[in-house]
Coordinates of C-alpha atoms in Angstrom, one line a residue:
X7 CA -48.6 -37.4 167.0
X8 CA -45.2 -37.5 165.7
X9 CA -45.0 -37.8 162.0
X10 CA -43.7 -41.2 160.8
X11 CA -40.6 -41.1 158.8
X12 CA -40.4 -43.4 155.8
X13 CA -37.8 -46.1 156.2
X14 CA -34.4 -45.2 154.5
X15 CA -34.0 -46.4 151.0
X16 CA -31.6 -49.2 150.7
X17 CA -29.6 -49.0 147.4
X18 CA -29.4 -52.2 145.7
X19 CA -25.8 -53.3 145.1
X20 CA -25.1 -54.6 141.6
X21 CA -23.7 -58.1 141.6
X22 CA -20.0 -58.3 140.9
X23 CA -19.0 -58.6 137.3
X24 CA -18.0 -62.0 136.3
X25 CA -14.9 -60.6 134.6
X26 CA -13.5 -59.2 137.8
X27 CA -11.2 -61.6 139.6
X28 CA -10.7 -61.9 143.3
X29 CA -7.9 -59.7 144.6
X30 CA -5.6 -62.7 145.2
X31 CA -5.5 -63.5 141.5
X32 CA -5.1 -60.0 140.1
X33 CA -1.5 -59.2 138.8
X34 CA -0.3 -56.1 140.6
X35 CA 2.9 -54.2 140.2
X36 CA 5.6 -55.6 142.4
X37 CA 6.1 -53.5 145.5
X38 CA 8.7 -50.9 145.1
X39 CA 8.8 -51.2 141.2
X40 CA 7.4 -48.3 139.2
X41 CA 5.0 -49.3 136.4
X42 CA 7.3 -47.9 133.7
X43 CA 10.0 -50.4 134.7
X44 CA 7.7 -53.4 134.0
X45 CA 6.5 -51.8 130.8
X46 CA 10.1 -51.3 129.7
X47 CA 10.8 -55.0 130.3
X48 CA 7.7 -55.9 128.3
X49 CA 8.6 -53.7 125.4
X50 CA 12.2 -54.8 125.4
X51 CA 11.1 -58.5 125.2
X52 CA 8.6 -57.7 122.4
X53 CA 11.2 -55.8 120.4
X54 CA 13.7 -58.6 120.9
X55 CA 11.4 -61.2 119.4
X56 CA 10.4 -58.8 116.6
X57 CA 14.1 -58.2 115.8
X58 CA 14.8 -61.9 115.8
X59 CA 12.1 -62.5 113.3
X60 CA 13.2 -59.7 111.0
X61 CA 16.8 -60.9 111.2
X62 CA 15.6 -64.2 109.8
X63 CA 13.6 -62.8 107.0
X64 CA 15.6 -59.8 105.7
X65 CA 18.7 -61.5 104.4
X66 CA 16.5 -63.9 102.3
X67 CA 14.3 -61.2 100.6
X68 CA 15.6 -61.4 97.0
X69 CA 15.0 -57.7 96.3
X70 CA 16.9 -56.6 99.4
X71 CA 19.7 -59.0 98.6
X72 CA 20.2 -57.6 95.2
X73 CA 20.0 -54.0 96.4
X74 CA 22.6 -54.5 99.1
X75 CA 25.0 -56.4 96.8
X76 CA 24.7 -53.7 94.1
X77 CA 25.0 -50.8 96.5
X78 CA 27.6 -52.0 99.0
X79 CA 29.2 -55.0 97.4
X80 CA 29.1 -58.7 97.9
X81 CA 31.4 -58.7 101.0
X82 CA 29.2 -56.1 102.7
X83 CA 26.2 -58.3 102.1
X84 CA 27.8 -61.4 103.6
X85 CA 28.8 -59.3 106.6
X86 CA 25.2 -58.1 106.9
X87 CA 24.0 -61.8 106.9
X88 CA 26.4 -62.6 109.7
X89 CA 25.3 -59.6 111.7
X90 CA 21.6 -60.6 111.1
X91 CA 22.4 -64.0 112.5
X92 CA 23.9 -62.5 115.7
X93 CA 20.9 -60.2 116.0
X94 CA 18.5 -63.1 115.8
X95 CA 20.3 -64.9 118.6
X96 CA 20.4 -61.8 120.8
X97 CA 16.7 -61.0 120.0
X98 CA 15.4 -64.4 121.1
X99 CA 17.7 -64.3 124.2
X100 CA 16.3 -60.9 125.1
X101 CA 12.7 -62.0 124.6
X102 CA 13.3 -65.1 126.8
X103 CA 15.0 -63.1 129.6
X104 CA 12.3 -60.4 129.6
X105 CA 9.5 -62.9 129.6
X106 CA 10.9 -64.7 132.6
X107 CA 11.4 -61.3 134.4
X108 CA 7.8 -60.3 133.9
X109 CA 6.5 -63.6 135.1
X110 CA 8.7 -63.3 138.2
X111 CA 7.8 -59.7 139.1
X112 CA 4.1 -60.0 138.4
X113 CA 3.3 -63.5 139.9
X114 CA 6.1 -65.7 141.1
X115 CA 7.5 -63.1 143.5
X116 CA 4.2 -63.2 145.5
X117 CA 4.2 -67.0 145.6
X118 CA 7.1 -67.9 147.9
X119 CA 6.8 -71.6 147.3
X120 CA 7.2 -71.1 143.5
X121 CA 10.3 -68.9 143.6
X122 CA 13.0 -71.5 143.8
X123 CA 11.4 -73.9 141.3
X124 CA 10.8 -71.1 138.9
X125 CA 14.4 -69.8 139.1
X126 CA 15.9 -73.3 138.7
X127 CA 13.6 -74.1 135.8
X128 CA 14.3 -70.8 134.0
X129 CA 18.0 -71.3 134.4
X130 CA 17.9 -74.9 133.3
X131 CA 15.8 -74.0 130.2
X132 CA 18.1 -71.1 129.2
X133 CA 20.7 -73.4 127.5
X134 CA 18.0 -75.1 125.4
X135 CA 16.6 -71.7 124.3
X136 CA 20.1 -70.7 123.3
X137 CA 20.7 -73.9 121.4
X138 CA 17.3 -73.5 119.7
X139 CA 18.0 -69.9 118.7
X140 CA 21.4 -70.9 117.3
X141 CA 19.8 -73.6 115.3
X142 CA 17.3 -71.2 113.8
X143 CA 19.7 -68.4 113.0
X144 CA 19.9 -67.5 109.3
X145 CA 22.0 -70.1 107.5
X146 CA 25.2 -68.7 106.0
X147 CA 25.0 -67.7 102.4
X148 CA 28.5 -69.1 101.8
X149 CA 27.2 -72.3 100.1
X150 CA 24.7 -70.6 97.7
X151 CA 27.1 -67.7 97.3
X152 CA 29.7 -70.1 95.9
X153 CA 27.3 -71.3 93.3
X154 CA 26.2 -67.7 92.4
X155 CA 29.9 -66.6 92.0
X156 CA 30.6 -69.7 89.9
X157 CA 27.7 -68.9 87.6
X158 CA 29.0 -65.3 87.3
X159 CA 32.5 -66.5 86.3
X160 CA 31.1 -69.0 83.8
X161 CA 28.9 -66.4 82.3
X162 CA 31.9 -64.1 82.0
X163 CA 34.0 -66.6 80.1
X164 CA 31.1 -67.4 77.9
X165 CA 30.9 -63.8 76.9
X166 CA 34.5 -64.1 75.8
X167 CA 34.1 -67.2 73.7
X168 CA 34.9 -66.6 70.1
X169 CA 34.2 -68.7 67.0
X170 CA 37.2 -69.6 64.9
X171 CA 35.6 -71.2 61.9
X172 CA 32.8 -73.6 61.3
X173 CA 34.0 -76.2 63.8
X174 CA 36.5 -74.3 66.0
X175 CA 36.2 -71.9 68.9
X176 CA 38.3 -70.6 71.7
X177 CA 39.0 -67.8 74.1
X178 CA 40.8 -64.5 73.8
X179 CA 43.8 -63.8 76.0
X180 CA 42.2 -60.4 76.9
X181 CA 38.9 -58.8 76.0
X182 CA 40.6 -55.6 74.8
X183 CA 42.5 -57.4 72.0
X184 CA 39.7 -59.5 70.7
X185 CA 40.7 -58.7 67.1
X186 CA 43.6 -61.0 67.6
X187 CA 41.3 -64.0 67.8
X188 CA 41.6 -66.9 70.3
X189 CA 44.8 -68.0 71.9
X190 CA 45.8 -71.6 72.5
X191 CA 47.3 -71.2 76.0
X192 CA 44.4 -69.1 77.3
X193 CA 41.9 -71.5 75.7
X194 CA 43.5 -74.5 77.4
X195 CA 43.4 -72.8 80.8
X196 CA 39.7 -71.7 80.4
X197 CA 38.6 -75.2 79.3
X198 CA 40.5 -76.7 82.3
X199 CA 38.7 -74.3 84.6
X200 CA 35.3 -74.8 83.1
X201 CA 35.7 -78.6 83.2
X202 CA 37.0 -78.6 86.8
X203 CA 34.0 -76.6 88.0
X204 CA 30.9 -78.7 88.8
X205 CA 28.4 -78.8 85.9
X206 CA 24.7 -77.9 85.9
X207 CA 22.0 -79.6 83.9
X208 CA 20.8 -76.2 82.5
X209 CA 24.1 -75.1 80.9
X210 CA 25.8 -78.4 80.3
X211 CA 24.8 -78.7 76.6
X212 CA 26.3 -75.4 75.7
X213 CA 29.4 -76.1 77.8
X214 CA 30.0 -79.4 76.1
X215 CA 29.6 -77.8 72.6
X216 CA 32.1 -75.0 73.4
X217 CA 34.6 -77.4 75.1
X218 CA 34.5 -79.6 72.0
X219 CA 35.0 -76.7 69.6
X220 CA 37.8 -75.2 71.8
X221 CA 39.7 -78.5 71.9
X222 CA 39.2 -78.8 68.1
X223 CA 40.8 -75.3 67.8
X224 CA 43.7 -76.3 70.0
X225 CA 44.2 -79.5 67.9
X226 CA 44.2 -77.4 64.7
X227 CA 47.2 -75.3 65.9
X228 CA 49.2 -78.3 67.2
X229 CA 52.9 -78.4 66.2
X230 CA 54.8 -81.7 65.8
X231 CA 55.7 -81.7 69.5
X232 CA 53.1 -79.5 71.2
X233 CA 52.2 -75.8 71.5
X234 CA 54.2 -72.6 71.9
X235 CA 53.5 -69.2 73.4
X236 CA 51.9 -68.0 70.2
X237 CA 49.8 -70.0 67.8
X238 CA 52.0 -71.5 65.1
X239 CA 55.3 -70.9 67.1
X240 CA 57.8 -73.6 66.3
X241 CA 59.3 -73.6 69.8
X242 CA 56.9 -75.5 72.0
X243 CA 56.7 -74.9 75.8
X244 CA 56.2 -77.5 78.5
X245 CA 53.7 -75.6 80.6
X246 CA 51.4 -75.0 77.7
X247 CA 51.5 -78.7 76.7
X248 CA 50.7 -79.3 80.4
X249 CA 47.6 -77.1 80.4
X250 CA 46.4 -78.6 77.1
X251 CA 46.9 -82.1 78.5
X252 CA 45.0 -81.2 81.7
X253 CA 42.1 -80.0 79.6
X254 CA 42.1 -83.1 77.5
X255 CA 42.2 -85.3 80.6
X256 CA 39.4 -83.4 82.3
X257 CA 37.3 -83.9 79.2
X258 CA 37.5 -87.6 79.8
X259 CA 36.2 -87.4 83.3
X260 CA 32.6 -88.7 83.8
X261 CA 29.8 -86.2 84.2
X262 CA 26.4 -86.8 85.7
X263 CA 24.6 -84.7 83.0
X264 CA 26.4 -85.1 79.7
X265 CA 29.9 -86.3 78.9
X266 CA 32.1 -84.3 76.5
X267 CA 32.7 -87.2 74.2
X268 CA 30.3 -89.9 72.8
X269 CA 31.4 -93.5 73.3
X270 CA 32.6 -93.5 69.6
X271 CA 34.7 -90.4 70.2
X272 CA 36.4 -91.5 73.4
X273 CA 39.0 -93.7 71.7
X274 CA 40.4 -90.9 69.5
X275 CA 40.3 -88.5 72.5
X276 CA 42.3 -90.9 74.6
X277 CA 44.8 -91.3 71.7
X278 CA 45.4 -87.6 71.6
X279 CA 45.8 -87.5 75.4
X280 CA 48.3 -90.3 75.4
X281 CA 50.3 -88.6 72.6
X282 CA 50.6 -85.5 74.9
X283 CA 51.4 -87.5 78.0
X284 CA 54.2 -89.2 76.1
X285 CA 55.5 -85.8 75.0
X286 CA 55.4 -84.5 78.6
X287 CA 57.1 -87.7 79.9
X288 CA 59.9 -87.2 77.3
X289 CA 60.5 -83.7 78.6
X290 CA 61.2 -84.8 82.2
X291 CA 64.8 -84.3 83.3
X292 CA 66.9 -87.2 84.8
X293 CA 66.4 -86.0 88.4
X294 CA 62.6 -85.6 88.0
X295 CA 61.9 -82.0 87.2
X296 CA 60.7 -80.3 84.1
X297 CA 61.9 -77.3 82.3
X298 CA 60.1 -75.1 79.7
X299 CA 61.9 -76.9 76.8
X300 CA 63.0 -80.4 76.0
X301 CA 65.4 -81.8 78.6
X302 CA 69.1 -80.8 78.5
X303 CA 72.2 -81.8 80.6
X304 CA 71.8 -78.5 82.5
X305 CA 69.8 -79.1 85.7
X306 CA 69.4 -75.3 86.1
X307 CA 67.0 -75.4 83.1
X308 CA 64.4 -77.0 85.4
X309 CA 61.7 -74.7 86.7
X310 CA 59.0 -75.1 89.4
X311 CA 56.1 -73.9 87.2
X312 CA 57.0 -76.2 84.3
X313 CA 57.2 -79.1 86.8
X314 CA 53.9 -78.4 88.7
X315 CA 51.8 -77.9 85.5
X316 CA 53.2 -81.2 84.1
X317 CA 52.3 -82.9 87.3
X318 CA 48.8 -81.5 87.2
X319 CA 48.3 -83.0 83.8
X320 CA 49.5 -86.4 84.8
X321 CA 47.3 -86.3 87.9
X322 CA 44.2 -85.2 86.0
X323 CA 44.8 -88.0 83.5
X324 CA 45.2 -90.6 86.3
X325 CA 42.0 -89.5 88.0
X326 CA 40.0 -90.6 84.9
X327 CA 39.1 -94.2 85.1
X328 CA 39.2 -94.5 81.3
X329 CA 42.8 -93.4 81.3
X330 CA 44.1 -95.2 84.4
X331 CA 42.7 -98.4 83.2
X332 CA 44.3 -98.1 79.8
X333 CA 47.2 -100.5 79.1
X334 CA 49.2 -97.4 77.9
X335 CA 49.1 -95.8 81.4
X336 CA 52.7 -96.3 82.7
X337 CA 53.3 -92.9 84.3
X338 CA 53.0 -93.5 88.1
X339 CA 56.7 -93.5 88.4
X340 CA 57.0 -90.2 86.5
X341 CA 54.6 -88.7 89.0
X342 CA 56.7 -90.0 91.9
X343 CA 59.9 -88.6 90.4
X344 CA 58.3 -85.2 89.9
X345 CA 57.1 -85.2 93.5
X346 CA 60.6 -86.1 94.7
X347 CA 62.0 -83.2 92.7
X348 CA 59.5 -80.8 94.2
X349 CA 60.2 -82.0 97.8
X350 CA 63.9 -81.6 97.3
X351 CA 63.6 -78.1 95.9
X352 CA 61.6 -76.4 98.6
X353 CA 63.6 -73.3 99.4
X354 CA 64.0 -71.8 102.9
X355 CA 62.9 -68.1 103.0
X356 CA 64.2 -65.2 105.0
X357 CA 62.0 -66.1 108.0
X358 CA 63.0 -69.8 107.9
X359 CA 59.8 -71.2 106.5
X360 CA 60.0 -73.3 103.3
X361 CA 58.3 -72.7 100.0
X362 CA 58.9 -72.6 96.3
X363 CA 60.2 -70.0 93.9
X364 CA 60.0 -70.0 90.0
X365 CA 63.7 -70.8 89.8
X366 CA 64.8 -73.1 92.7
X367 CA 68.5 -72.5 91.8
X368 CA 68.3 -68.7 92.4
X369 CA 67.4 -67.8 96.0
X370 CA 65.3 -64.7 96.3
X371 CA 65.2 -62.4 99.3
X372 CA 62.1 -60.4 98.5
X373 CA 59.1 -61.6 100.4
X374 CA 57.4 -64.8 99.3
X375 CA 55.8 -66.6 96.3
X376 CA 52.6 -67.9 97.8
X377 CA 50.9 -68.5 94.5
X378 CA 53.5 -71.0 93.3
X379 CA 53.9 -72.5 96.8
X380 CA 50.2 -73.1 97.0
X381 CA 50.1 -74.7 93.6
X382 CA 52.9 -77.0 94.6
X383 CA 51.1 -77.9 97.9
X384 CA 48.0 -78.7 95.9
X385 CA 49.9 -81.0 93.6
X386 CA 51.8 -82.7 96.4
X387 CA 48.6 -83.2 98.4
X388 CA 47.0 -84.8 95.4
X389 CA 50.0 -87.1 94.9
X390 CA 49.9 -88.0 98.5
X391 CA 46.2 -89.0 98.2
X392 CA 46.7 -90.9 94.9
X393 CA 50.1 -92.6 95.3
X394 CA 51.6 -91.6 98.7
X395 CA 54.8 -89.6 99.2
X396 CA 57.1 -92.2 100.8
X397 CA 59.9 -91.8 101.9
X398 CA 58.9 -88.1 102.3
X399 CA 55.9 -88.4 104.5
X400 CA 57.6 -86.8 107.5
X401 CA 59.1 -84.0 105.5
X402 CA 55.8 -83.2 103.8
X403 CA 54.0 -83.2 107.2
X404 CA 56.5 -80.6 108.3
X405 CA 56.0 -78.5 105.2
X406 CA 52.2 -78.8 105.6
X407 CA 52.3 -77.7 109.2
X408 CA 54.5 -74.6 108.5
X409 CA 52.4 -73.7 105.4
X410 CA 49.1 -73.8 107.4
X411 CA 50.5 -71.8 110.2
X412 CA 51.8 -69.1 107.9
X413 CA 48.5 -68.9 106.0
X414 CA 46.6 -68.3 109.3
X415 CA 49.0 -66.1 111.3
X416 CA 51.4 -64.7 108.8
X417 CA 55.1 -64.5 109.5
X418 CA 57.5 -61.5 109.0
X419 CA 56.9 -60.2 105.5
X420 CA 54.4 -63.0 104.8
X421 CA 50.8 -61.6 105.2
X422 CA 48.1 -64.0 106.5
X423 CA 45.4 -64.8 104.0
X424 CA 42.9 -62.8 106.0
X425 CA 44.8 -59.5 105.5
X426 CA 46.7 -60.3 102.3
X427 CA 45.7 -58.1 99.3
X428 CA 44.4 -60.3 96.5
X429 CA 46.8 -58.7 94.1
X430 CA 49.8 -59.4 96.3
X431 CA 51.2 -62.0 93.8
X432 CA 54.7 -62.8 92.8
X433 CA 56.0 -62.6 89.3
X434 CA 58.8 -64.1 87.3
X435 CA 61.8 -61.6 87.3
X436 CA 63.7 -60.6 84.3
X437 CA 66.8 -62.4 85.5
X438 CA 64.8 -65.7 85.7
X439 CA 63.4 -65.4 82.2
X440 CA 66.6 -66.8 80.5
X441 CA 68.0 -70.2 80.2
X442 CA 71.8 -70.6 80.1
X443 CA 72.8 -71.7 76.6
X444 CA 69.4 -70.9 75.0
X445 CA 69.8 -67.4 73.7
X446 CA 66.8 -67.6 71.4
X447 CA 64.3 -68.4 74.1
X448 CA 62.8 -66.2 76.8
X449 CA 60.3 -67.3 79.4
X450 CA 57.0 -65.4 79.7
X451 CA 57.0 -63.2 82.8
X452 CA 54.2 -65.2 84.4
X453 CA 52.3 -63.9 87.5
X454 CA 51.6 -66.6 90.1
X455 CA 48.2 -65.9 91.6
X456 CA 47.9 -66.9 95.3
X457 CA 44.1 -66.9 95.8
X458 CA 42.9 -69.7 93.5
X459 CA 45.8 -72.0 94.2
X460 CA 45.5 -71.5 98.0
X461 CA 41.8 -72.5 97.7
X462 CA 42.8 -75.6 95.8
X463 CA 45.6 -76.5 98.2
X464 CA 43.5 -76.0 101.4
X465 CA 40.7 -78.1 99.9
X466 CA 43.0 -80.9 98.7
X467 CA 44.9 -81.0 102.0
X468 CA 41.5 -81.4 103.8
X469 CA 41.1 -84.8 102.1
X470 CA 44.2 -86.2 103.8
X471 CA 43.7 -89.0 106.3
X472 CA 47.1 -88.0 108.0
X473 CA 46.0 -84.7 109.5
X474 CA 46.3 -83.9 113.2
X475 CA 43.3 -82.5 115.0
X476 CA 44.9 -79.1 115.1
X477 CA 45.6 -79.2 111.4
X478 CA 42.0 -80.1 110.6
X479 CA 40.7 -77.2 112.8
X480 CA 43.2 -74.9 111.1
X481 CA 42.1 -76.0 107.6
X482 CA 38.4 -75.4 108.5
X483 CA 39.2 -71.9 109.6
X484 CA 41.3 -71.2 106.4
X485 CA 38.6 -72.6 104.2
X486 CA 36.1 -70.3 105.8
X487 CA 38.3 -67.3 105.4
X488 CA 39.0 -68.1 101.7
X489 CA 35.3 -68.7 101.0
X490 CA 34.3 -65.4 102.5
X491 CA 36.9 -63.6 100.3
X492 CA 35.5 -65.2 97.1
X493 CA 33.1 -62.3 96.3
X494 CA 36.1 -59.9 96.5
X495 CA 38.1 -62.2 94.1
X496 CA 35.1 -62.6 91.8
X497 CA 34.7 -58.9 91.5
X498 CA 38.3 -58.5 90.5
X499 CA 38.0 -61.2 87.9
X500 CA 34.9 -59.7 86.4
X501 CA 36.7 -56.3 86.1
X502 CA 39.9 -57.9 84.6
X503 CA 40.3 -57.7 80.9
X504 CA 42.7 -60.7 81.0
X505 CA 41.0 -64.1 81.1
X506 CA 43.6 -66.4 82.7
X507 CA 42.9 -65.2 86.3
X508 CA 39.3 -66.1 85.8
X509 CA 40.3 -69.5 84.5
X510 CA 42.5 -70.2 87.5
X511 CA 39.7 -69.0 89.9
X512 CA 37.3 -71.4 88.2
X513 CA 39.9 -74.2 88.6
X514 CA 40.5 -73.5 92.3
X515 CA 36.8 -73.1 93.1
X516 CA 36.0 -76.3 91.2
X517 CA 38.5 -78.3 93.2
X518 CA 37.0 -76.9 96.4
X519 CA 33.4 -77.6 95.4
X520 CA 34.2 -81.1 94.2
X521 CA 36.2 -82.0 97.3
X522 CA 33.4 -80.6 99.5
X523 CA 30.9 -82.9 97.8
X524 CA 33.2 -85.8 98.6
X525 CA 33.8 -84.8 102.2
X526 CA 30.2 -83.7 102.9
X527 CA 28.0 -85.9 100.6

């Protein structure tokens, strides 16, 4: 009998793992696309998102901020912050694009009915992702940077405060001649700059004490009709009286933290201010300008700087409610006459644009004097806001338009503020230092700094209600350029042994920050 063979063994098949999905749901590489291509898309998207997150975090790490600023400078750090913002936007954009590409190649491409809706949806969502990424980009450090630079400048002038007796104090003209003691002119400029700058609750008590002692020192060296170039000089000078009066007026402005004067002291402080306003008004020439000395019959004795500093003093006083509401305030017409003189003495330069020179009766042919021109534009814009410039509204609008165009684009020998070196300032020439018929008097060879007064002018012009849309856009661009150059200017001030440039930077920055608080409450 044939031998029976055992039935073949049937191997039991293990049941399918529950983790395995049917083939229809498994993501497979798209036909014709190598695996490395899809991996590259995935890695690119991941790196983009990682870059975006790092770009947000890095500029705000305090230790890194300090290291970058100390190693490469403040401007380099601001550029890094701007670059980080751009990287964040690009990183999020790359992440979104790569994510959409992976979804398409791994799934949507094999589902024909979803292709068109997916592409439409991804395209429609892209602008919202872009807007979202722009709203999340690192905020510009320009705002905090201004406050940081302001604190550095205030600390610098504090280091150069010198006591001048039990109740007096002041500021040196320069840190390398400290043995000479404080100087009245420099002290008045520094006090004006410190008071124009916004105060802080932390340092206000010390600021008030030093302002009071500085003003007491200035009062102690007063001559019968003002102050001269040197303490005790018998010949008094209009622009120094103007700076002292500006400081006295700003000390009467209200402060949210602590006023300079107590209510009992306000009366004597106003009396001193009106004494000096009366002296300045008495120095005004018949046709509205001021010269460095008491008025004479010679119109050529009038000077632009003497006029603009006197106007600053009157405007600072007028801005104080305590002063403007005083029955002794009768100087609005003096301000209007000064503005008229400035308007009539704008000089046409070589390229045809108008501006101002130290001596309006001597036409120069060497470049421009942006520092003085900007100081005049600041004062005229202030007058326009406070009192109006009729009948010179149209003429001032023309001056304003030309001024803003030249600041932005430049013109001939006039360098735009984006390219202009910070030390490209004009100075009083030897031939302009003398007054006909006054052989015993010589004007100081002042340097007219363009940066601080251009900051003040651009800021004050921004408050005008008469600007065209183009002028307002131009002012926004100019303000941004000037603010980004502030670290560069601050560095120069900190390295300078002379104090008045720091005082003027404080003044211009203070005007800008106070006006910004009004425009953007």
